[in-house]
Short mmCIF file of C-alpha atoms in Angstrom, two decimals:
data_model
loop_
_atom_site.label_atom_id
_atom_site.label_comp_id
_atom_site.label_asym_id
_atom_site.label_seq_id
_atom_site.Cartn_x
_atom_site.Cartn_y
_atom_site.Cartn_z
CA UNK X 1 -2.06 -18.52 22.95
CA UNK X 2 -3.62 -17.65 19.52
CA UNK X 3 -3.99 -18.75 15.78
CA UNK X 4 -1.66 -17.13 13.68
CA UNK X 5 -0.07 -17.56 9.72
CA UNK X 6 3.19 -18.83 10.54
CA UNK X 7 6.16 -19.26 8.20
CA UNK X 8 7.58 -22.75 8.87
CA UNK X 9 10.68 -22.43 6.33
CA UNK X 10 11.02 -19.36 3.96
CA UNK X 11 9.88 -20.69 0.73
CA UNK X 12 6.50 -20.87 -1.85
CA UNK X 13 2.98 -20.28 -0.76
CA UNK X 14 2.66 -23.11 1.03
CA UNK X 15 5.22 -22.21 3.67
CA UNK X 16 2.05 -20.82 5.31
CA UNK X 17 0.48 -22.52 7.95
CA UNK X 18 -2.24 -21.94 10.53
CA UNK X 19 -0.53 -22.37 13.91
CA UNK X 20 -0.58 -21.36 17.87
CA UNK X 21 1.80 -18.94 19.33
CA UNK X 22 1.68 -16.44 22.00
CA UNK X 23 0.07 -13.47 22.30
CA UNK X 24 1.87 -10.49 21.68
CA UNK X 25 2.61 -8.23 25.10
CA UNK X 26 1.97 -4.57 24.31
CA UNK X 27 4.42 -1.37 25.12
CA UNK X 28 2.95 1.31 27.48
CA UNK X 29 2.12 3.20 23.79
CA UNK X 30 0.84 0.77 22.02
CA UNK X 31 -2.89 -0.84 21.54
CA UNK X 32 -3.91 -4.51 21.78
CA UNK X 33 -6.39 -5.40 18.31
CA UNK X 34 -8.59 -8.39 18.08
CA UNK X 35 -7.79 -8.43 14.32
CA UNK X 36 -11.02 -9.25 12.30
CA UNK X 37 -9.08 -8.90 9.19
CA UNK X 38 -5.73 -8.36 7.73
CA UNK X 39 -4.47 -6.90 4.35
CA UNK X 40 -2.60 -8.67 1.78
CA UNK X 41 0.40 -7.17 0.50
CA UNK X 42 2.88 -7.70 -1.92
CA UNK X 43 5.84 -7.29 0.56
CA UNK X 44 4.25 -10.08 2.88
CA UNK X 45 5.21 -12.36 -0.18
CA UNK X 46 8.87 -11.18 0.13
CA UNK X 47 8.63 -12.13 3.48
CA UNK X 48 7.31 -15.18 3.26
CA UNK X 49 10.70 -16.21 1.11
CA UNK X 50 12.77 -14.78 3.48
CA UNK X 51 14.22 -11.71 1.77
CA UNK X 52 12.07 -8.52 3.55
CA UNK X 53 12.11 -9.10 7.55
CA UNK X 54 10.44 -7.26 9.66
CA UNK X 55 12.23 -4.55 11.40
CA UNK X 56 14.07 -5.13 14.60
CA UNK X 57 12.13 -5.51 17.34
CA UNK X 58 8.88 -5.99 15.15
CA UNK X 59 6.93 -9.34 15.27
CA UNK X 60 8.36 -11.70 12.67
CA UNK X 61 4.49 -12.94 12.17
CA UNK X 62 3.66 -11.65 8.49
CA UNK X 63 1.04 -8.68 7.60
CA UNK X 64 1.66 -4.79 7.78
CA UNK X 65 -2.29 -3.93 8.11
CA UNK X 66 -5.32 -5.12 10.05
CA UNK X 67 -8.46 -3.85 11.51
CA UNK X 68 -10.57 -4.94 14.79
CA UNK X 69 -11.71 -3.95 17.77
CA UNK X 70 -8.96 -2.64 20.43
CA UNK X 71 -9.35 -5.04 23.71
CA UNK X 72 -6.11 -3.65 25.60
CA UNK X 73 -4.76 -0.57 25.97
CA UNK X 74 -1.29 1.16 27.27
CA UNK X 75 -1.04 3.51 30.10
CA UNK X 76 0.74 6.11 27.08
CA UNK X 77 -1.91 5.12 24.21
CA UNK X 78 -4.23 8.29 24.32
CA UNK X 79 -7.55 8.67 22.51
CA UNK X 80 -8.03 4.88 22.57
CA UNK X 81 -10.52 2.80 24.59
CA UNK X 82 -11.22 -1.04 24.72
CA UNK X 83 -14.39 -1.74 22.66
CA UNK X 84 -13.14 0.88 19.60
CA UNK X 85 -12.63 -0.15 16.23
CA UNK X 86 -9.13 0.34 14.93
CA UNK X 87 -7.48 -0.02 11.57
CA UNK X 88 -3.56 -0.06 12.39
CA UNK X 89 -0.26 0.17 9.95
CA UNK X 90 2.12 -2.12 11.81
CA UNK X 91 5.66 -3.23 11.06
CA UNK X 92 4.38 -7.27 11.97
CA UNK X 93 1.93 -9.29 13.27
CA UNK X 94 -0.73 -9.09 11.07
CA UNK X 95 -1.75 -12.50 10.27
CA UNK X 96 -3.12 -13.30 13.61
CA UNK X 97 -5.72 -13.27 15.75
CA UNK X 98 -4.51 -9.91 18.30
CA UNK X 99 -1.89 -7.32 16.92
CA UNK X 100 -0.32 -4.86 19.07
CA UNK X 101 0.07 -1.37 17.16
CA UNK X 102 1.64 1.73 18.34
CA UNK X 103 -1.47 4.26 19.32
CA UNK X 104 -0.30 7.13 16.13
CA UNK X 105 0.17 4.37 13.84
CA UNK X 106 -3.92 3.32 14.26
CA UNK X 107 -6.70 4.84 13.18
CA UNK X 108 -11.06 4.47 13.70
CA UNK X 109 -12.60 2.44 11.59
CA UNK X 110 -15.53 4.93 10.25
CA UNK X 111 -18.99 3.28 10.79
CA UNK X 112 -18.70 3.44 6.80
CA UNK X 113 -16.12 0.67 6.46
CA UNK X 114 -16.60 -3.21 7.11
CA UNK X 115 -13.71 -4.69 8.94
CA UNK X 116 -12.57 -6.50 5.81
CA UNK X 117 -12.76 -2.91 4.00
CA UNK X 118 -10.56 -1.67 6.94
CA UNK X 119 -7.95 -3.98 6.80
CA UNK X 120 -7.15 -2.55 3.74
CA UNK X 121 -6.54 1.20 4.13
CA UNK X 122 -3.39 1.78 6.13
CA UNK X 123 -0.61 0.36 4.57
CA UNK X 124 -1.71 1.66 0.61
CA UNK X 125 -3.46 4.82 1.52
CA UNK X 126 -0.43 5.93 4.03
CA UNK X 127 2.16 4.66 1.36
CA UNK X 128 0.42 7.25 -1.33
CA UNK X 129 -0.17 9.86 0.81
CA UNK X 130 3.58 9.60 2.22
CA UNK X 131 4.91 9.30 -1.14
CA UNK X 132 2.64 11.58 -3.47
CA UNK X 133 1.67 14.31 -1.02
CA UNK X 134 4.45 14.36 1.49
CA UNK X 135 7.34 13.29 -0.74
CA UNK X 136 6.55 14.75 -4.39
CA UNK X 137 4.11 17.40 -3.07
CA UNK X 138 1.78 16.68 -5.81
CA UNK X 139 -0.96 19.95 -5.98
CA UNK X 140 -4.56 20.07 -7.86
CA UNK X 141 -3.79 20.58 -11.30
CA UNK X 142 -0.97 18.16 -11.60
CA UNK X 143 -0.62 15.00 -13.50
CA UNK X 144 0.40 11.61 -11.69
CA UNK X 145 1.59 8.38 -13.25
CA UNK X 146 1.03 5.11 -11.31
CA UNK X 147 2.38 1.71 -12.03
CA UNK X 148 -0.03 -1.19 -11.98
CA UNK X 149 -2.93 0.89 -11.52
CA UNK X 150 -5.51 -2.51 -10.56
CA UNK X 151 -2.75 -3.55 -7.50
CA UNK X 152 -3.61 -1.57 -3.73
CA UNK X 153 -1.79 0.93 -3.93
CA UNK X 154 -3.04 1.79 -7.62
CA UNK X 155 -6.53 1.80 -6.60
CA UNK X 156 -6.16 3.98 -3.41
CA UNK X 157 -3.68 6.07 -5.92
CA UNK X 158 -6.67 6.96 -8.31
CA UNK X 159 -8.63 7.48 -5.48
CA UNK X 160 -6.54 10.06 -3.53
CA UNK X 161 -5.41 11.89 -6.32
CA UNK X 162 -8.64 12.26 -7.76
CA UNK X 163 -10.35 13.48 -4.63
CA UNK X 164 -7.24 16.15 -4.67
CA UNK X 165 -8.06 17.50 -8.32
CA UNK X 166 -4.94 15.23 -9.81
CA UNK X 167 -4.84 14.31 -13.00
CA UNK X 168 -4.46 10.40 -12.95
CA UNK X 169 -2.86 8.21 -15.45
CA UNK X 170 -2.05 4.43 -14.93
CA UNK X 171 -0.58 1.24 -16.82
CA UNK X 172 -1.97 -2.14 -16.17
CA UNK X 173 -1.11 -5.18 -18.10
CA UNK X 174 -4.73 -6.00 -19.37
CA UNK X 175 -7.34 -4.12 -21.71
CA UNK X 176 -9.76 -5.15 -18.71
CA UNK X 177 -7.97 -3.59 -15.90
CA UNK X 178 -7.56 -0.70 -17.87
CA UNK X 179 -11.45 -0.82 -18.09
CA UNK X 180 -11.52 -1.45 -14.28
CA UNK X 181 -8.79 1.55 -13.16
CA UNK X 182 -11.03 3.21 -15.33
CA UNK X 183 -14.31 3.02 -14.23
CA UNK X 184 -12.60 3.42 -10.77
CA UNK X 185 -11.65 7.20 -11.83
CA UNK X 186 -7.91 7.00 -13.75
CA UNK X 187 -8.24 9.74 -16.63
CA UNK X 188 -6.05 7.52 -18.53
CA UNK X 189 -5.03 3.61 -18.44
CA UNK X 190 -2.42 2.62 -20.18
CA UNK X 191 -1.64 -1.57 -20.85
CA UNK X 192 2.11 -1.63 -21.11
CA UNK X 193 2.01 -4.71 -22.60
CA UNK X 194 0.63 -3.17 -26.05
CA UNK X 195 4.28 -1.12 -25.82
CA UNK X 196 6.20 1.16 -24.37
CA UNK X 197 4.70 3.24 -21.84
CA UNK X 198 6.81 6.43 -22.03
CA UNK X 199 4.92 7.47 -25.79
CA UNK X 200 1.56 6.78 -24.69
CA UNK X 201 2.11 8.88 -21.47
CA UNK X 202 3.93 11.60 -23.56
CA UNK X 203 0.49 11.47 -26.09
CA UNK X 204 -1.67 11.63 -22.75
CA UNK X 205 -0.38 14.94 -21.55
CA UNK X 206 0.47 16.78 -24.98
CA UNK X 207 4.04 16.20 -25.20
CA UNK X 208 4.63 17.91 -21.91
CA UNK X 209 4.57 14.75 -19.24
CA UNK X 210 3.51 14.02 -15.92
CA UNK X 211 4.49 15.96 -12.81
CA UNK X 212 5.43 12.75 -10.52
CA UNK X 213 5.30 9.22 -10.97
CA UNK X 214 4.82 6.40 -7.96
CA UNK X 215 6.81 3.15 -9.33
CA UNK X 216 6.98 0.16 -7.36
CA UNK X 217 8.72 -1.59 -10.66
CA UNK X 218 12.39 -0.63 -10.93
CA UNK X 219 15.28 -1.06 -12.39
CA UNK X 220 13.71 -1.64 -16.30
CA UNK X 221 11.44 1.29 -15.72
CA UNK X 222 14.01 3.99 -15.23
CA UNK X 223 14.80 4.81 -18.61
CA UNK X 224 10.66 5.32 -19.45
CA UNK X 225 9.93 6.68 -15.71
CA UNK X 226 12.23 9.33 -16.67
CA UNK X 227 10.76 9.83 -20.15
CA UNK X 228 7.55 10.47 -19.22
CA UNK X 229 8.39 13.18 -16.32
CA UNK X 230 7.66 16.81 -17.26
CA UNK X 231 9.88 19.40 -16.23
CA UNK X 232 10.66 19.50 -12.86
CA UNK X 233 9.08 16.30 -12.36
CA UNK X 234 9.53 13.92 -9.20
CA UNK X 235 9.84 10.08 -9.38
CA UNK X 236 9.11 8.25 -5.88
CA UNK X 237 10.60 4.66 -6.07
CA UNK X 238 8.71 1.93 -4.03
CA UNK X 239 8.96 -0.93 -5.02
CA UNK X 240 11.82 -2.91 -6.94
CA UNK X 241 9.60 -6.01 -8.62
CA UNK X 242 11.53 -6.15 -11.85
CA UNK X 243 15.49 -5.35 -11.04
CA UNK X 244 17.65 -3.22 -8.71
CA UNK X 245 19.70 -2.09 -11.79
CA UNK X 246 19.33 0.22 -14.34
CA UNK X 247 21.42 3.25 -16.79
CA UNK X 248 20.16 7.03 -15.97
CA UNK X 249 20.82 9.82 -17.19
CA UNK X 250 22.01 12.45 -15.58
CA UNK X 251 22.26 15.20 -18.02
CA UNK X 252 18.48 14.66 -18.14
CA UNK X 253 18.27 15.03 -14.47
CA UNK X 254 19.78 18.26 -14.48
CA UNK X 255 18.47 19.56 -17.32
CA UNK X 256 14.93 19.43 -16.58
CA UNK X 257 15.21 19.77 -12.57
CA UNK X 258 14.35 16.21 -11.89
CA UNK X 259 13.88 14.59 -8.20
CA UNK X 260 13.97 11.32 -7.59
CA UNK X 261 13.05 10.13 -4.46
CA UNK X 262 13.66 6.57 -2.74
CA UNK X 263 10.80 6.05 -0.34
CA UNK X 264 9.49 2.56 2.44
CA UNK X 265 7.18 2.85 4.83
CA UNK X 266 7.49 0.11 7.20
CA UNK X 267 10.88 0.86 8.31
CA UNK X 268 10.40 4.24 9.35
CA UNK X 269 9.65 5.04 13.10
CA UNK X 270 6.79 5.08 15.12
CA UNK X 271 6.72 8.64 15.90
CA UNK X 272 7.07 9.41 11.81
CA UNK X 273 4.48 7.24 11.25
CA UNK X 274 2.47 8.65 13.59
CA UNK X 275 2.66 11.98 11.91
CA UNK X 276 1.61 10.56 8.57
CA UNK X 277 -1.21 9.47 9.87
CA UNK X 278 -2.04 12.69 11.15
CA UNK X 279 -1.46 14.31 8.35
CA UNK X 280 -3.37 12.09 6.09
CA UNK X 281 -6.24 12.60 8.28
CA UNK X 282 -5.95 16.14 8.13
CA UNK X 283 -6.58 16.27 4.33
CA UNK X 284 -8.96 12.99 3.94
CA UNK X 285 -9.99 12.21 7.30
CA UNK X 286 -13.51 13.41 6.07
CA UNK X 287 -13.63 11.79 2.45
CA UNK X 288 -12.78 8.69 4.97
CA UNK X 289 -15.53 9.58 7.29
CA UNK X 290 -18.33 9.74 4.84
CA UNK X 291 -17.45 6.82 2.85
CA UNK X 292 -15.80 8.42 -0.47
CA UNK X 293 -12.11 6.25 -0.05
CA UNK X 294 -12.69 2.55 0.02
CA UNK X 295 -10.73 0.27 -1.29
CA UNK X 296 -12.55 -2.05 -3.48
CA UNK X 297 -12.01 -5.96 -2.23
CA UNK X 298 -11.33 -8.64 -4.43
CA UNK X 299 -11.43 -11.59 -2.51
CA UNK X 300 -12.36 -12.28 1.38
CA UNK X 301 -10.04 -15.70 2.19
CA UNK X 302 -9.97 -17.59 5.55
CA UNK X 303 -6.89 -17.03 6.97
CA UNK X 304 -6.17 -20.40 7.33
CA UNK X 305 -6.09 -20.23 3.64
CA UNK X 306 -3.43 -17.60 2.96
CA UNK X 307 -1.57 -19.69 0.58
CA UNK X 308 -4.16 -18.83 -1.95
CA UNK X 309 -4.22 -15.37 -1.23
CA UNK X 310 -0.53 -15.57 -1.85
CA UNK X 311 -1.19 -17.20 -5.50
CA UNK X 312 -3.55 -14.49 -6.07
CA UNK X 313 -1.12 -11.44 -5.64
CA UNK X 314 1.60 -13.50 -6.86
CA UNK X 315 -0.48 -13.95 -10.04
CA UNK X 316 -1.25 -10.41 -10.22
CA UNK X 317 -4.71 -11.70 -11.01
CA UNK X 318 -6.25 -9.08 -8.47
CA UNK X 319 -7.80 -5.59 -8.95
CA UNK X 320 -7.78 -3.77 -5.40
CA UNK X 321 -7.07 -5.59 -2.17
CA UNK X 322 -7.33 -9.23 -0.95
CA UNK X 323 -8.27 -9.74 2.94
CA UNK X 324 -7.58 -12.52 4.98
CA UNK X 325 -10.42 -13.09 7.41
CA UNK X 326 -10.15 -14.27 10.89
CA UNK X 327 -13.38 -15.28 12.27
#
């Protein structure tokens, strides 16, 4: 047996609870992780209330990313060995004390990184590298528009586009995270609550727009996503926080060469996985290895005290990632 955040009935935060269950029972290509530490995402909330569960077959225990040290290994896991550290994107089974995680899905934890640091790389960095560089094919030169630039995925947003020779601008819904996304390397920030969005992005880039745009907003951002696209522009939907329902228009589409793009990670196989992370290592591996990504922390909670890491994200109060810890 081991501790795990267990869901007792969908509901609020404190539908989270510290309890026993069993051990997971890995698959002859998967790894075994003593998880040290487990990132908070905003999904995990869905989950919690019942609406996003895990995929089939997937542990129904909460948390998509964790970091430890690898104490089992299958007969079909190569390049792993008990004793390693690993930082793994799972579909489940996070919030507990072992996580199984298929071998491509995991990566080392460079001596760079604290555990608590790990825990939050795979699911952001993966979900901007999928959807930036392997969706919209954004190139050094380009301009890039990111939604809630203080959240996870903002921060390792401004981080991976920068170290690509992007052009970053964000919104954020304070003067002070604007300050923060900032000072972490945005060009631009951008509070949408002092207005629209679309003009101020339009002003940023000279009239002309940005080349893609990562949303993880929705349906009431459609109208301005499209707005601020240049031509031939690509818009990579994440994330549906505010509506599943919106007008477009189409002659706009076609007449400036528009893509949109509808994009999850967690969902997706193993093996596809498995090549993202290959590929993400391929063109960061070494900015990785020497320290240059990190995601900056905001709060280290005891995982017996999820519910308040669940207020924090829920109160958007955050800038970068929170971590449970499991001791």
């Amino acid at each position: 047996m081991m501790k795990a955040v267990i869901v007792e009935k969908p509901g609020d935060e404190n539908a989270l609870k510290l309890g026993e269950v069993a051990e997971p029972t890995i698959k002859p290509d998967e790894i075994l992780i003593r998880v040290r530490a487990a990132g908070v995402n905003r999904a995990d909330l869905l989950q919690r209330q019942g609406f996003y569960p895990p995929p089939p077959g997937a542990s129904e225990i909460i948390g998509m990313e964790c970091a430890g040290e690898v104490v089992a290994v299958g007969a079909n896991a190569p390049g792993w060995k008990i004793g390693d550290r690993a930082m793994a994107l799972i579909p489940g089974g996070g919030y507990a004390e072992k996580a199984a995680a298929h071998y491509g899905s995991a990566m080392k934890i460079p001596a760079s990184l604290s555990f608590e640091e790990a825990a939050g790389v795979p699911e952001v960095f993966l979900t901007v590298y999928l959807n930036f560089f392997m969706l919209a094919g954004i190139k050094r030169g380009e301009s890039a528009l990111i939604h809630g630039g203080g959240s996870g995925i903002g921060t390792a947003s401004i981080q991976l586009l920068k170290q690509a020779g992007v052009r970053v601008i964000v919104t954020a819904g304070s003067d002070e995270k604007c300050d923060q996304c900032r000072k972490h390397g945005a060009d631009v920030a951008i509070n949408y609550k002092s207005g629209p969005f679309a003009p101020a992005v339009k002003a940023a880039t000279d009239g002309r727009g940005v080349d893609a745009i990562l949303d993880s907003i929705g349906g009431a951002y459609l109208a301005g996503n499209i707005e601020s696209l240049a031509q031939g522009g690509r818009l990579v939907l994440i994330g549906l926080m505010n509506g599943t329902r919106a007008e477009l228009d189409l002659a706009a589409v076609l007449r400036r060469h528009l893509k949109i793009f509808g994009s999850t990670l967690r969902s997706r196989p193993a093996t596809e996985k498995a090549q993202i992370v290959s590929a993400f290592l391929g063109q960061f591996g070494a900015a990785l290895e020497s320290g240059k990504l990190r995601p900056p922390i905001y709060k280290v909670i005891p995982a017996a005290d999820a519910s308040t890491a669940h207020r924090m994200m829920q109160a958007s109060e955050h800038f970068g990632k929170i971590v449970l810890k499991f001791d």
